[in-house]
Tab-separated table of C-alpha atoms in Angstrom:
chain	number	residue	atom	x	y	z
W	1	MET	CA	20.411	68.409	-113.321
W	2	THR	CA	23.097	66.055	-115.494
W	3	GLU	CA	25.543	67.108	-112.595
W	4	PHE	CA	22.737	65.788	-109.992
W	5	LEU	CA	22.501	62.585	-111.486
W	6	ALA	CA	26.245	61.919	-111.747
W	7	TYR	CA	26.650	62.670	-107.729
W	8	ALA	CA	23.521	60.419	-107.421
W	9	SER	CA	25.095	57.670	-109.158
W	10	MET	CA	28.088	58.409	-107.049
W	11	ALA	CA	26.502	58.528	-103.633
W	12	LEU	CA	23.488	55.920	-104.172
W	13	PRO	CA	25.584	52.724	-103.290
W	14	GLU	CA	27.135	53.913	-100.168
W	15	MET	CA	23.499	55.538	-99.156
W	16	LEU	CA	21.769	52.307	-99.820
W	17	ARG	CA	23.977	50.479	-97.827
W	18	GLY	CA	22.854	52.815	-94.990
W	19	THR	CA	19.364	52.337	-95.840
W	20	LEU	CA	19.954	49.052	-95.271
W	21	ILE	CA	20.716	49.672	-91.678
W	22	THR	CA	17.967	52.017	-91.666
W	23	LEU	CA	15.555	49.419	-92.518
W	24	LYS	CA	17.019	46.914	-90.171
W	25	LEU	CA	17.051	49.227	-87.209
W	26	THR	CA	13.180	50.396	-87.996
W	27	VAL	CA	12.054	46.421	-88.299
W	28	GLY	CA	14.026	45.284	-85.235
W	29	ALA	CA	12.835	48.247	-83.063
W	30	LEU	CA	9.173	47.432	-84.169
W	31	CYS	CA	9.307	43.826	-83.166
W	32	ILE	CA	11.171	45.041	-79.888
W	33	GLY	CA	8.223	47.209	-79.748
W	34	ILE	CA	5.582	44.400	-80.189
W	35	LEU	CA	7.240	41.951	-78.172
W	36	ILE	CA	7.347	44.582	-74.860
W	37	GLY	CA	4.291	46.804	-76.011
W	38	LEU	CA	1.823	44.014	-76.395
W	39	PRO	CA	1.903	42.097	-73.301
W	40	LEU	CA	2.279	45.676	-71.108
W	41	SER	CA	-1.213	46.431	-73.138
W	42	LEU	CA	-2.538	43.312	-71.588
W	43	VAL	CA	-1.069	44.017	-68.148
W	44	ARG	CA	-2.575	47.520	-68.861
W	45	VAL	CA	-6.506	46.420	-69.640
W	46	TYR	CA	-6.229	43.089	-67.668
W	47	GLY	CA	-3.798	43.019	-65.219
W	48	GLY	CA	-4.310	43.200	-61.422
W	49	LYS	CA	-3.793	47.123	-59.596
W	50	LEU	CA	-0.288	45.667	-58.377
W	51	LEU	CA	1.478	45.826	-61.779
W	52	GLN	CA	-0.008	49.128	-62.849
W	53	PRO	CA	2.408	51.235	-61.294
W	54	PHE	CA	5.184	49.636	-63.240
W	55	CYS	CA	3.204	49.648	-66.391
W	56	MET	CA	2.656	53.681	-65.846
W	57	ALA	CA	6.175	54.096	-64.917
W	58	TYR	CA	7.640	52.419	-67.966
W	59	LEU	CA	5.084	54.322	-70.122
W	60	THR	CA	5.969	57.734	-68.303
W	61	LEU	CA	9.862	57.437	-68.574
W	62	PHE	CA	9.879	56.677	-72.234
W	63	ARG	CA	7.189	58.848	-73.393
W	64	GLY	CA	8.289	61.751	-71.354
W	65	THR	CA	11.617	61.751	-72.199
W	66	PRO	CA	13.284	62.783	-75.778
W	67	LEU	CA	14.496	59.915	-77.775
W	68	LEU	CA	17.650	61.363	-78.152
W	69	VAL	CA	18.367	61.504	-74.244
W	70	GLN	CA	17.107	57.955	-74.006
W	71	LEU	CA	19.944	56.765	-76.488
W	72	PHE	CA	22.661	59.062	-75.147
W	73	VAL	CA	21.670	57.559	-71.345
W	74	VAL	CA	22.256	53.604	-72.979
W	75	TYR	CA	24.944	54.742	-75.058
W	76	TYR	CA	27.288	57.014	-72.972
W	77	GLY	CA	25.699	56.596	-69.661
W	78	LEU	CA	25.167	52.781	-69.044
W	79	PRO	CA	28.810	51.928	-69.366
W	80	GLU	CA	29.585	53.677	-66.183
W	81	LEU	CA	27.286	51.676	-64.368
W	82	GLY	CA	29.349	48.971	-65.937
W	83	ILE	CA	26.791	47.924	-68.752
W	84	SER	CA	27.611	48.765	-72.567
W	85	PHE	CA	26.125	47.788	-75.416
W	86	SER	CA	27.552	47.873	-79.120
W	87	ARG	CA	26.377	50.988	-81.095
W	88	MET	CA	23.629	48.811	-82.829
W	89	THR	CA	22.351	46.935	-79.817
W	90	ALA	CA	22.088	50.456	-77.986
W	91	ALA	CA	20.186	51.591	-81.145
W	92	PHE	CA	17.902	48.818	-81.052
W	93	LEU	CA	17.102	48.743	-77.804
W	94	THR	CA	16.828	52.479	-77.048
W	95	LEU	CA	14.338	52.473	-80.181
W	96	GLY	CA	12.458	49.310	-79.409
W	97	CYS	CA	11.995	50.503	-75.675
W	98	ASN	CA	10.640	53.638	-76.737
W	99	SER	CA	8.332	52.317	-79.598
W	100	ALA	CA	7.149	49.619	-77.084
W	101	ALA	CA	5.627	52.666	-74.811
W	102	TYR	CA	3.701	54.000	-77.937
W	103	GLN	CA	2.802	50.544	-79.089
W	104	CYS	CA	1.375	49.838	-75.519
W	105	GLU	CA	-0.967	52.710	-75.916
W	106	TYR	CA	-2.472	51.852	-79.306
W	107	PHE	CA	-2.846	47.983	-78.419
W	108	ARG	CA	-4.657	49.007	-75.216
W	109	GLY	CA	-7.169	51.438	-77.119
W	110	ALA	CA	-7.695	48.760	-79.741
W	111	ILE	CA	-8.344	46.250	-76.928
W	112	GLN	CA	-10.560	48.117	-75.322
W	113	ALA	CA	-12.407	49.242	-78.353
W	114	VAL	CA	-13.620	45.587	-78.595
W	115	SER	CA	-17.097	45.339	-76.640
W	116	LYS	CA	-17.358	43.579	-73.143
W	117	GLY	CA	-19.874	41.443	-74.747
W	118	GLN	CA	-17.129	39.635	-76.736
W	119	MET	CA	-15.356	38.577	-73.798
W	120	GLN	CA	-18.353	37.807	-71.865
W	121	ALA	CA	-19.635	35.480	-74.628
W	122	ALA	CA	-16.022	33.854	-74.946
W	123	ARG	CA	-16.205	32.766	-71.690
W	124	GLY	CA	-19.879	32.001	-72.014
W	125	ILE	CA	-18.992	28.950	-74.169
W	126	GLY	CA	-16.184	27.979	-71.613
W	127	MET	CA	-12.998	29.785	-72.936
W	128	GLY	CA	-10.994	30.559	-70.052
W	129	ARG	CA	-9.638	34.060	-69.806
W	130	LEU	CA	-6.108	33.815	-71.913
W	131	GLN	CA	-8.369	31.563	-74.281
W	132	ALA	CA	-10.626	34.458	-74.794
W	133	VAL	CA	-7.942	37.045	-74.974
W	134	ARG	CA	-5.881	35.042	-77.678
W	135	HIS	CA	-8.457	33.649	-80.142
W	136	ILE	CA	-11.740	36.218	-79.551
W	137	ILE	CA	-10.563	39.539	-78.175
W	138	LEU	CA	-6.829	39.780	-79.811
W	139	PRO	CA	-7.997	39.145	-83.663
W	140	GLN	CA	-10.673	41.960	-83.353
W	141	ALA	CA	-7.971	44.314	-81.486
W	142	LEU	CA	-5.081	43.576	-83.940
W	143	ARG	CA	-7.128	44.367	-86.792
W	144	LEU	CA	-8.520	47.803	-85.247
W	145	VAL	CA	-4.968	48.633	-84.317
W	146	ILE	CA	-3.685	48.597	-87.833
W	147	PRO	CA	-4.200	52.496	-88.683
W	148	ALA	CA	-2.658	53.532	-85.512
W	149	TRP	CA	0.252	51.062	-85.793
W	150	SER	CA	0.979	52.179	-89.311
W	151	ASN	CA	1.664	55.460	-87.925
W	152	GLU	CA	4.251	54.159	-85.296
W	153	PHE	CA	5.815	52.116	-88.423
W	154	ILE	CA	6.348	55.224	-90.699
W	155	ALA	CA	7.218	57.340	-87.493
W	156	MET	CA	10.103	54.826	-86.684
W	157	VAL	CA	11.453	54.901	-90.598
W	158	LYS	CA	12.011	58.220	-89.588
W	159	TYR	CA	12.894	58.400	-85.951
W	160	THR	CA	15.996	55.976	-86.390
W	161	ALA	CA	17.910	59.006	-88.143
W	162	VAL	CA	19.039	59.660	-84.334
W	163	VAL	CA	21.087	57.031	-84.123
W	164	PHE	CA	23.871	58.693	-86.485
W	165	LEU	CA	24.533	60.874	-82.922
W	166	ILE	CA	26.092	57.731	-81.873
W	167	ALA	CA	27.605	56.903	-85.131
W	168	VAL	CA	25.647	53.811	-86.296
W	169	PRO	CA	26.423	54.194	-90.175
W	170	ASP	CA	22.624	54.291	-91.046
W	171	LEU	CA	21.427	56.409	-93.921
W	172	MET	CA	21.525	59.652	-92.560
W	173	SER	CA	25.285	59.021	-91.035
W	174	ARG	CA	26.551	58.036	-94.564
W	175	ALA	CA	24.640	61.327	-96.082
W	176	LYS	CA	26.429	63.228	-93.206
W	177	MET	CA	30.027	61.655	-94.501
W	178	LEU	CA	29.226	62.043	-98.213
W	179	SER	CA	27.881	65.854	-97.866
W	180	SER	CA	31.264	66.779	-96.092
W	181	GLN	CA	33.501	64.763	-98.167
W	182	ASN	CA	31.809	66.053	-101.644
W	183	PHE	CA	30.636	69.377	-100.317
W	184	ALA	CA	27.291	68.898	-101.739
W	185	PRO	CA	24.708	69.238	-98.883
W	186	ILE	CA	21.672	70.254	-101.048
W	187	GLN	CA	22.295	67.241	-103.505
W	188	THR	CA	22.889	64.870	-100.451
W	189	TYR	CA	20.064	65.567	-98.315
W	190	ILE	CA	17.569	65.820	-100.919
W	191	LEU	CA	18.722	62.304	-102.083
W	192	VAL	CA	18.322	61.149	-98.569
W	193	ALA	CA	14.727	62.701	-98.450
W	194	MET	CA	13.657	60.938	-101.685
W	195	ILE	CA	15.231	57.485	-100.071
W	196	TYR	CA	12.991	58.166	-96.816
W	197	LEU	CA	9.999	59.011	-98.898
W	198	VAL	CA	10.319	55.948	-100.891
W	199	ILE	CA	10.676	53.620	-98.081
W	200	VAL	CA	7.667	55.418	-96.462
W	201	GLY	CA	5.603	55.041	-99.756
W	202	GLY	CA	6.473	51.706	-100.254
W	203	LEU	CA	5.513	50.570	-96.333
W	204	SER	CA	2.295	52.462	-96.453
W	205	LEU	CA	1.685	50.458	-99.591
W	206	VAL	CA	2.378	47.328	-98.193
W	207	LEU	CA	0.025	47.996	-95.054
W	208	HIS	CA	-2.562	49.056	-97.029
W	209	PHE	CA	-2.501	45.552	-98.734
W	210	ALA	CA	-2.279	44.005	-95.358
W	211	GLN	CA	-5.189	45.910	-94.086
W	212	LYS	CA	-7.223	44.841	-97.223
W	213	ARG	CA	-6.340	41.252	-96.865
W	214	LEU	CA	-7.409	40.981	-93.228
W	215	THR	CA	-10.700	42.829	-93.739
W	216	VAL	CA	-13.722	40.986	-92.804
W	217	PRO	CA	-17.113	42.786	-92.873
W	218	GLY	CA	-17.609	44.980	-90.139
W	219	PHE	CA	-13.998	45.501	-89.784
W	220	ASP	CA	-13.690	47.926	-92.546
W	221	PHE	CA	-11.254	50.405	-91.092
W	222	GLY	CA	-13.550	53.427	-91.045
W	223	GLN	CA	-14.531	53.070	-94.789
W	224	ASP	CA	-17.513	52.235	-93.274
W	225	ALA	CA	-19.039	54.840	-90.910
W	226	ARG	CA	-18.923	53.450	-87.589
B	1	MET	CA	-39.354	12.102	-58.042
B	2	ILE	CA	-37.325	13.334	-60.828
B	3	LYS	CA	-33.588	14.485	-59.787
B	4	PRO	CA	-33.347	18.380	-60.554
B	5	LEU	CA	-30.473	19.501	-63.218
B	6	LEU	CA	-29.889	22.853	-61.420
B	7	ARG	CA	-30.925	23.354	-58.051
B	8	ILE	CA	-30.437	27.202	-56.735
B	9	LYS	CA	-30.256	27.760	-52.981
B	10	ASN	CA	-30.511	31.308	-51.251
B	11	LEU	CA	-28.952	33.151	-53.955
B	12	HIS	CA	-27.535	36.645	-52.739
B	13	LYS	CA	-25.593	38.982	-55.194
B	14	SER	CA	-24.582	42.676	-54.860
B	15	PHE	CA	-22.807	45.025	-56.826
B	16	GLY	CA	-21.265	47.578	-54.546
B	17	LYS	CA	-23.508	48.738	-52.180
B	18	ILE	CA	-26.852	47.985	-54.080
B	19	GLU	CA	-28.345	44.411	-53.243
B	20	VAL	CA	-29.523	43.013	-56.499
B	21	ILE	CA	-30.467	39.474	-55.653
B	22	LYS	CA	-31.777	39.208	-52.022
B	23	GLY	CA	-32.384	35.281	-51.508
B	24	VAL	CA	-33.331	33.502	-54.608
B	25	SER	CA	-33.942	29.584	-54.765
B	26	PHE	CA	-35.331	27.373	-57.129
B	27	ASN	CA	-35.316	23.989	-59.136
B	28	VAL	CA	-34.651	23.448	-62.604
B	29	ASN	CA	-36.190	19.837	-63.762
B	30	PRO	CA	-34.574	17.933	-66.923
B	31	SER	CA	-36.195	19.035	-69.937
B	32	GLU	CA	-38.270	21.902	-68.058
B	33	VAL	CA	-38.938	25.396	-69.666
B	34	ILE	CA	-38.709	28.221	-67.175
B	35	VAL	CA	-39.359	31.828	-67.983
B	36	ILE	CA	-38.206	34.366	-65.519
B	37	ILE	CA	-40.752	37.576	-65.963
B	38	GLY	CA	-40.687	40.873	-64.047
B	39	SER	CA	-40.117	44.523	-64.294
B	40	SER	CA	-36.738	46.022	-65.332
B	41	GLY	CA	-33.871	46.126	-62.806
B	42	THR	CA	-35.248	43.417	-60.460
B	43	GLY	CA	-32.341	41.137	-60.961
B	44	LYS	CA	-33.584	38.658	-63.291
B	45	SER	CA	-30.670	38.960	-65.729
B	46	THR	CA	-28.312	38.734	-62.985
B	47	VAL	CA	-29.741	35.412	-61.325
B	48	LEU	CA	-28.944	34.101	-65.268
B	49	GLN	CA	-25.480	35.293	-65.194
B	50	CYS	CA	-24.902	34.020	-61.761
B	51	LEU	CA	-26.108	30.431	-62.755
B	52	ASN	CA	-23.187	30.230	-65.099
B	53	LEU	CA	-20.848	31.990	-62.932
B	54	LEU	CA	-20.386	35.361	-65.384
B	55	HIS	CA	-21.123	36.713	-62.250
B	56	ARG	CA	-20.168	35.261	-58.800
B	57	PRO	CA	-22.695	35.042	-56.207
B	58	ASP	CA	-21.829	36.470	-52.973
B	59	SER	CA	-23.570	33.694	-50.737
B	60	GLY	CA	-25.979	30.600	-51.642
B	61	GLN	CA	-25.277	27.688	-53.651
B	62	ILE	CA	-25.877	26.275	-57.148
B	63	PHE	CA	-25.672	22.666	-57.928
B	64	LEU	CA	-25.723	21.331	-61.594
B	65	GLN	CA	-27.033	18.106	-61.001
B	66	ASP	CA	-24.466	16.652	-57.994
B	67	GLN	CA	-21.806	19.126	-58.209
B	68	GLU	CA	-22.038	22.527	-56.082
B	69	ILE	CA	-20.644	24.848	-58.930
B	70	THR	CA	-20.448	27.790	-56.474
B	71	SER	CA	-17.811	26.105	-54.230
B	72	PRO	CA	-14.514	27.073	-54.300
B	73	GLY	CA	-11.742	25.548	-56.464
B	74	VAL	CA	-14.328	24.460	-59.140
B	75	ASP	CA	-13.211	25.087	-62.806
B	76	GLU	CA	-15.636	27.588	-64.074
B	77	ASP	CA	-14.855	27.184	-67.768
B	78	LYS	CA	-16.066	23.605	-67.418
B	79	VAL	CA	-19.035	24.586	-65.823
B	80	ARG	CA	-19.685	27.066	-68.569
B	81	GLN	CA	-19.416	24.563	-71.304
B	82	GLN	CA	-22.057	22.661	-69.660
B	83	MET	CA	-24.522	25.639	-69.820
B	84	GLY	CA	-25.278	27.570	-73.096
B	85	MET	CA	-25.698	31.359	-72.577
B	86	VAL	CA	-27.635	33.356	-75.259
B	87	PHE	CA	-27.279	37.005	-74.808
B	88	GLN	CA	-30.076	39.960	-75.549
B	89	GLU	CA	-26.911	41.800	-77.408
B	90	PHE	CA	-26.177	38.640	-79.319
B	91	ASN	CA	-22.505	39.062	-78.919
B	92	LEU	CA	-21.571	36.931	-81.787
B	93	PHE	CA	-17.458	36.950	-82.296
B	94	ASN	CA	-17.386	39.518	-85.318
B	95	HIS	CA	-14.317	38.723	-86.638
B	96	LEU	CA	-15.252	34.979	-87.427
B	97	SER	CA	-17.766	33.743	-90.270
B	98	VAL	CA	-21.095	32.475	-88.970
B	99	LEU	CA	-19.389	28.694	-89.372
B	100	ASN	CA	-16.825	29.449	-87.148
B	101	ASN	CA	-18.626	31.405	-84.770
B	102	VAL	CA	-20.186	28.098	-84.225
B	103	ALA	CA	-17.027	25.920	-84.623
B	104	VAL	CA	-15.078	28.082	-82.687
B	105	GLY	CA	-15.910	26.817	-78.953
B	106	MET	CA	-15.723	22.898	-80.116
B	107	ILE	CA	-12.257	23.572	-81.751
B	108	LYS	CA	-10.475	25.686	-79.153
B	109	VAL	CA	-12.383	24.441	-75.923
B	110	LEU	CA	-13.707	20.845	-76.568
B	111	LYS	CA	-10.614	20.346	-78.881
B	112	VAL	CA	-12.594	18.834	-81.318
B	113	PRO	CA	-10.761	18.373	-85.135
B	114	THR	CA	-11.603	20.981	-87.090
B	115	VAL	CA	-13.321	19.253	-89.827
B	116	GLU	CA	-15.724	17.618	-87.353
B	117	ALA	CA	-16.360	20.788	-85.493
B	118	ARG	CA	-17.321	22.671	-88.846
B	119	GLN	CA	-19.402	19.467	-90.063
B	120	ARG	CA	-21.510	19.592	-86.554
B	121	ALA	CA	-21.612	23.656	-86.737
B	122	ARG	CA	-23.201	22.911	-89.881
B	123	ASP	CA	-25.735	20.527	-88.322
B	124	GLU	CA	-26.553	23.002	-85.724
B	125	LEU	CA	-26.902	25.994	-88.110
B	126	LYS	CA	-29.333	23.956	-90.266
B	127	LYS	CA	-30.965	23.431	-87.045
B	128	VAL	CA	-31.615	26.949	-86.326
B	129	GLY	CA	-32.487	27.694	-90.388
B	130	MET	CA	-28.987	29.422	-91.117
B	131	ALA	CA	-27.057	26.871	-93.244
B	132	ASP	CA	-27.399	29.163	-96.018
B	133	HIS	CA	-25.449	31.777	-94.268
B	134	GLN	CA	-22.541	30.065	-92.857
B	135	ASP	CA	-19.911	32.099	-94.868
B	136	LYS	CA	-21.434	35.549	-94.178
B	137	TYR	CA	-19.936	37.610	-91.159
B	138	PRO	CA	-21.784	38.939	-88.288
B	139	ALA	CA	-22.125	42.367	-89.565
B	140	GLN	CA	-24.180	41.202	-92.608
B	141	LEU	CA	-26.708	39.505	-90.355
B	142	SER	CA	-30.260	41.016	-89.452
B	143	GLY	CA	-30.698	40.659	-85.564
B	144	GLY	CA	-33.155	37.642	-85.840
B	145	GLN	CA	-30.350	36.094	-87.986
B	146	LYS	CA	-27.572	37.159	-85.429
B	147	GLN	CA	-29.772	35.678	-82.468
B	148	ARG	CA	-30.190	31.965	-83.904
B	149	VAL	CA	-26.381	31.930	-84.596
B	150	GLY	CA	-26.133	32.862	-81.166
B	151	ILE	CA	-28.315	30.142	-80.272
B	152	ALA	CA	-26.420	27.621	-82.394
B	153	ARG	CA	-23.013	28.675	-81.110
B	154	ALA	CA	-24.138	27.879	-77.597
B	155	LEU	CA	-25.871	24.550	-78.686
B	156	ALA	CA	-22.764	23.259	-80.498
B	157	MET	CA	-21.311	22.944	-76.841
B	158	GLY	CA	-23.843	20.414	-76.129
B	159	PRO	CA	-24.884	21.871	-73.003
B	160	LYS	CA	-27.252	20.489	-70.355
B	161	VAL	CA	-29.030	23.547	-69.927
B	162	MET	CA	-29.667	26.692	-72.172
B	163	LEU	CA	-29.713	30.170	-70.563
B	164	PHE	CA	-31.477	32.799	-72.386
B	165	ASP	CA	-30.972	36.476	-71.179
B	166	GLU	CA	-33.833	38.488	-72.789
B	167	PRO	CA	-33.114	36.929	-76.257
B	168	THR	CA	-35.429	39.066	-78.425
B	169	SER	CA	-35.525	42.434	-76.535
B	170	ALA	CA	-32.931	44.055	-78.996
B	171	LEU	CA	-35.092	42.731	-82.148
B	172	ASP	CA	-37.410	44.804	-83.952
B	173	PRO	CA	-41.121	43.074	-83.421
B	174	GLU	CA	-40.984	41.541	-86.766
B	175	LEU	CA	-37.777	39.519	-86.208
B	176	THR	CA	-38.615	38.192	-82.602
B	177	GLY	CA	-40.894	35.261	-84.517
B	178	GLU	CA	-38.221	33.507	-86.214
B	179	VAL	CA	-36.040	33.431	-82.808
B	180	LEU	CA	-39.049	32.389	-80.622
B	181	ALA	CA	-39.566	29.437	-83.351
B	182	VAL	CA	-36.396	28.395	-82.930
B	183	MET	CA	-36.739	28.486	-79.098
B	184	GLN	CA	-40.041	26.794	-79.122
B	185	GLU	CA	-38.521	23.961	-81.605
B	186	LEU	CA	-35.768	23.351	-78.750
B	187	ALA	CA	-38.138	22.971	-76.088
B	188	SER	CA	-40.259	20.468	-77.620
B	189	GLU	CA	-37.096	18.484	-78.366
B	190	GLY	CA	-36.723	18.366	-74.480
B	191	MET	CA	-33.867	21.014	-74.051
B	192	THR	CA	-33.741	22.376	-70.261
B	193	MET	CA	-34.258	26.164	-70.700
B	194	VAL	CA	-34.388	29.017	-68.301
B	195	ILE	CA	-35.035	32.149	-69.841
B	196	VAL	CA	-35.550	35.748	-69.125
B	197	SER	CA	-38.260	37.362	-71.307
B	198	HIS	CA	-40.867	39.804	-71.732
B	199	GLU	CA	-42.456	37.943	-74.359
B	200	MET	CA	-45.885	37.240	-72.469
B	201	GLY	CA	-47.292	35.224	-75.186
B	202	PHE	CA	-44.211	33.060	-75.742
B	203	ALA	CA	-43.932	32.171	-71.790
B	204	ARG	CA	-47.659	31.097	-71.886
B	205	GLN	CA	-47.383	28.713	-74.364
B	206	VAL	CA	-43.585	27.417	-74.271
B	207	ALA	CA	-43.230	27.678	-70.290
B	208	ASP	CA	-43.875	24.795	-67.957
B	209	ARG	CA	-43.147	26.881	-64.936
B	210	VAL	CA	-43.279	30.861	-64.825
B	211	ILE	CA	-41.120	32.621	-61.971
B	212	PHE	CA	-42.171	36.272	-61.531
B	213	MET	CA	-39.373	38.426	-59.705
B	214	GLU	CA	-39.620	41.560	-57.904
B	215	ASN	CA	-37.042	43.678	-56.155
B	216	GLY	CA	-34.398	40.776	-55.937
B	217	LEU	CA	-36.810	38.260	-54.723
B	218	ILE	CA	-38.979	35.563	-56.581
B	219	GLU	CA	-42.808	37.001	-55.631
B	220	GLU	CA	-44.555	34.074	-57.323
B	221	GLU	CA	-43.977	30.693	-59.430
B	222	GLY	CA	-46.418	28.629	-61.242
B	223	THR	CA	-47.686	27.194	-64.152
B	224	PRO	CA	-48.084	29.830	-66.863
B	225	ASP	CA	-52.060	29.260	-66.336
B	226	GLN	CA	-51.981	29.945	-62.657
B	227	ILE	CA	-49.483	33.050	-62.898
B	228	PHE	CA	-51.294	34.545	-65.895
B	229	CYS	CA	-54.895	34.013	-65.186
B	230	ASP	CA	-54.865	33.644	-61.332
B	231	PRO	CA	-51.919	35.038	-59.594
B	232	PHE	CA	-51.857	34.860	-55.739
B	233	SER	CA	-49.502	38.164	-55.497
B	234	GLN	CA	-50.762	41.840	-55.874
B	235	ARG	CA	-47.829	42.520	-57.315
B	236	THR	CA	-48.064	39.897	-60.281
B	237	ARG	CA	-51.466	41.291	-61.141
B	238	ALA	CA	-50.432	44.901	-61.316
B	239	PHE	CA	-47.018	43.816	-63.043
B	240	LEU	CA	-49.425	41.872	-65.761
B	241	SER	CA	-52.117	44.287	-66.096
B	242	LEU	CA	-49.342	46.785	-67.071
B	243	ILE	CA	-48.297	44.537	-69.495
B	244	ASN	CA	-51.167	43.817	-70.895
B	245	GLN	CA	-51.692	47.379	-71.614
B	246	GLY	CA	-48.674	47.737	-73.359
B	247	GLU	CA	-48.744	44.394	-75.341
B	248	ASN	CA	-48.962	45.308	-79.218
B	249	PRO	CA	-50.264	42.661	-81.648
B	250	GLY	CA	-46.536	41.701	-82.316
B	251	GLY	CA	-46.216	40.558	-78.718
B	252	GLU	CA	-43.412	42.739	-78.102
B	253	ILE	CA	-43.459	45.100	-74.773
B	254	GLN	CA	-42.376	48.803	-75.556
């Protein structure tokens, strides 16, 4: 045990630097995911027939292929076409675009769960379509989406670990190095697992409080049986 | 000669292959209360939703005062601001408090400053007897209370005419009374109202004119006395006798 603690105190500073990058990647990818996913979901629900095939193509592409393949295509493949990114940019872009596809579907489900009457009533008091979406539909849909979206948040923390394969110095990369330098795979990866657990646990708490704060009667996130 | 507030001319509307409205024309005069009755599926609600363009009619014209609102290029949102709509299913905004349900239209659509909008919203809520509930959310209200807020929400936009789409059909009999009382109050204040309803007792008391619709057409229209006591049409007679059989003491049609 003391041996483990000694190793931990030696390895932790390096690991925490990696953790910072993991967190950056998570937050960045989720933000890109919202920026692309939310408009995409609006197109899916309200967009005309013309735009649907593009949406579907995007969703199929990113949900139908492994994240790792996407990462390699972006980082190793695109430079052959003259488009090259730094490791970090490639990681942000790939994780973000991938997350957008999933987030789009979460948002779409939530938007469609808001009853049609809400749109009618909003139009009835003279709101335009965009105004109605912004002031009436989205505030409700975004509350409804929180449970599903929390999943995406938590999954993303862990998905970021794939970036060690293009040598982004995240938590996983640094752990791999520490492990081989010190011949200490068990200690290292137990520490890594513990760090991921702490992050996910912390995030779950934050999301839980966010959810509580946003609760209004009638939006009890399943605590009330409807 | 009073100038009509609304003129509806030869309205047609189909959903897919089914023609729901087959040429409906009528006028609505200022301060007039019109109740449209008829069996389910005869196009009453569709007519109402065409009036404020929630459904676009296939052909025919609607004039709001001098403006033809069915002509292309008319700003539908502007038109709807002038017509208050009250829905059968209330459709209150679930994420907003009662006060904000009433104020949101003024704030976002009419761009009234928030403080003033809230004050006006409180006044409207007082009118429908809901001032004490302003901080509650729709999920915490009874059906009758929801509908009264729905009426306040529509009134807050300062409409020229109020449209009621079966406002009490989703309510328990003991709750319809409070909603009808609010509507009656409105009528007596001179609000122009077009009401689709199954409340025959209410129609008789409050309506200036009753329109009986059958099969996508106006079968008969007249004063309540004439429609209820001495209808011309065989069909009106048949409908009313069916209704009378089903009428319970609360006035709700089962």
